[in-house]
Short mmCIF file of C-alpha atoms in Angstrom, two decimals:
data_model
loop_
_atom_site.label_atom_id
_atom_site.label_comp_id
_atom_site.label_asym_id
_atom_site.label_seq_id
_atom_site.Cartn_x
_atom_site.Cartn_y
_atom_site.Cartn_z
CA UNK A 1 0.00 0.00 0.00
CA UNK A 2 1.31 3.45 -0.97
CA UNK A 3 0.67 6.41 1.26
CA UNK A 4 -0.07 9.69 -0.44
CA UNK A 5 0.83 13.00 1.08
CA UNK A 6 -2.25 15.07 1.88
CA UNK A 7 -1.69 18.80 2.44
CA UNK A 8 -2.96 20.21 5.72
CA UNK A 9 -6.53 21.49 5.70
CA UNK A 10 -5.33 25.08 5.97
CA UNK A 11 -3.46 24.79 2.62
CA UNK A 12 -6.56 23.41 0.90
CA UNK A 13 -8.76 26.15 2.36
CA UNK A 14 -6.25 28.82 1.27
CA UNK A 15 -6.19 27.41 -2.27
CA UNK A 16 -10.00 27.37 -2.48
CA UNK A 17 -10.21 30.99 -1.36
CA UNK A 18 -7.79 32.05 -4.11
CA UNK A 19 -9.80 30.35 -6.88
CA UNK A 20 -12.35 32.52 -8.69
CA UNK A 21 -15.93 31.43 -8.25
CA UNK A 22 -19.41 32.86 -8.39
CA UNK A 23 -20.33 32.18 -4.77
CA UNK A 24 -17.27 33.39 -2.92
CA UNK A 25 -18.39 36.89 -1.99
CA UNK A 26 -16.71 40.02 -3.29
CA UNK A 27 -14.32 39.29 -6.15
CA UNK A 28 -11.63 41.58 -7.48
CA UNK A 29 -10.73 42.30 -11.09
CA UNK A 30 -7.81 40.16 -12.33
CA UNK A 31 -6.80 42.46 -15.20
CA UNK A 32 -3.04 43.00 -15.30
CA UNK A 33 -2.14 46.68 -14.91
CA UNK A 34 1.54 45.94 -14.33
CA UNK A 35 4.49 46.14 -16.68
CA UNK A 36 6.69 43.46 -18.26
CA UNK A 37 8.53 42.92 -14.98
CA UNK A 38 5.65 42.36 -12.55
CA UNK A 39 1.98 41.49 -12.45
CA UNK A 40 -0.25 44.13 -10.84
CA UNK A 41 -3.93 43.27 -10.50
CA UNK A 42 -6.50 45.98 -11.14
CA UNK A 43 -8.18 45.45 -7.77
CA UNK A 44 -11.57 47.01 -8.56
CA UNK A 45 -14.76 45.09 -7.79
CA UNK A 46 -15.26 42.45 -10.49
CA UNK A 47 -18.64 42.22 -12.17
CA UNK A 48 -17.97 40.01 -15.22
CA UNK A 49 -16.73 36.50 -15.99
CA UNK A 50 -15.22 36.88 -19.46
CA UNK A 51 -14.23 34.15 -21.93
CA UNK A 52 -11.86 35.20 -24.71
CA UNK A 53 -11.30 33.06 -27.83
CA UNK A 54 -7.92 33.21 -29.56
CA UNK A 55 -8.06 34.31 -33.20
CA UNK A 56 -4.37 34.15 -34.07
CA UNK A 57 -4.65 30.72 -35.72
CA UNK A 58 -2.34 28.97 -33.23
CA UNK A 59 -5.22 27.14 -31.51
CA UNK A 60 -4.54 28.67 -28.10
CA UNK A 61 -7.07 27.62 -25.45
CA UNK A 62 -9.92 29.93 -24.46
CA UNK A 63 -8.95 32.04 -21.47
CA UNK A 64 -11.34 33.04 -18.70
CA UNK A 65 -10.91 36.23 -16.70
CA UNK A 66 -12.79 37.94 -13.90
CA UNK A 67 -13.03 41.64 -14.80
CA UNK A 68 -14.53 44.94 -13.70
CA UNK A 69 -16.67 46.92 -16.16
CA UNK A 70 -13.84 49.33 -17.04
CA UNK A 71 -11.38 46.55 -17.92
CA UNK A 72 -14.07 44.73 -19.94
CA UNK A 73 -14.70 47.91 -21.94
CA UNK A 74 -10.95 48.26 -22.60
CA UNK A 75 -10.72 44.61 -23.68
CA UNK A 76 -13.59 45.11 -26.12
CA UNK A 77 -11.81 48.15 -27.62
CA UNK A 78 -8.60 46.16 -28.11
CA UNK A 79 -10.09 42.88 -29.33
CA UNK A 80 -12.72 41.79 -31.84
CA UNK A 81 -16.13 41.71 -30.11
CA UNK A 82 -16.94 38.30 -31.63
CA UNK A 83 -14.16 36.67 -29.60
CA UNK A 84 -15.46 37.87 -26.20
CA UNK A 85 -18.28 36.35 -24.17
CA UNK A 86 -19.15 38.16 -20.92
CA UNK A 87 -21.48 36.91 -18.19
CA UNK A 88 -22.40 38.85 -15.04
CA UNK A 89 -21.09 37.40 -11.77
#
């Protein structure tokens, strides 16, 4: 019999809190406002779960982001509207 290492409950709880979800209370926008050297999250209250399809032809997977209304508007200005699907949180 092989024993598997189970992380302590506190690590599991911490991981679950960090995952985006629709029933976890107030969520913050994940949009990157940093530069090439460091990630800096927007931090505003998120209102949208956004799916973005890649159109470059490289078959990249669809990415999902949690965004505020301002960052969603900016994304729509920068990207083709047909590639974006937004659903309210």
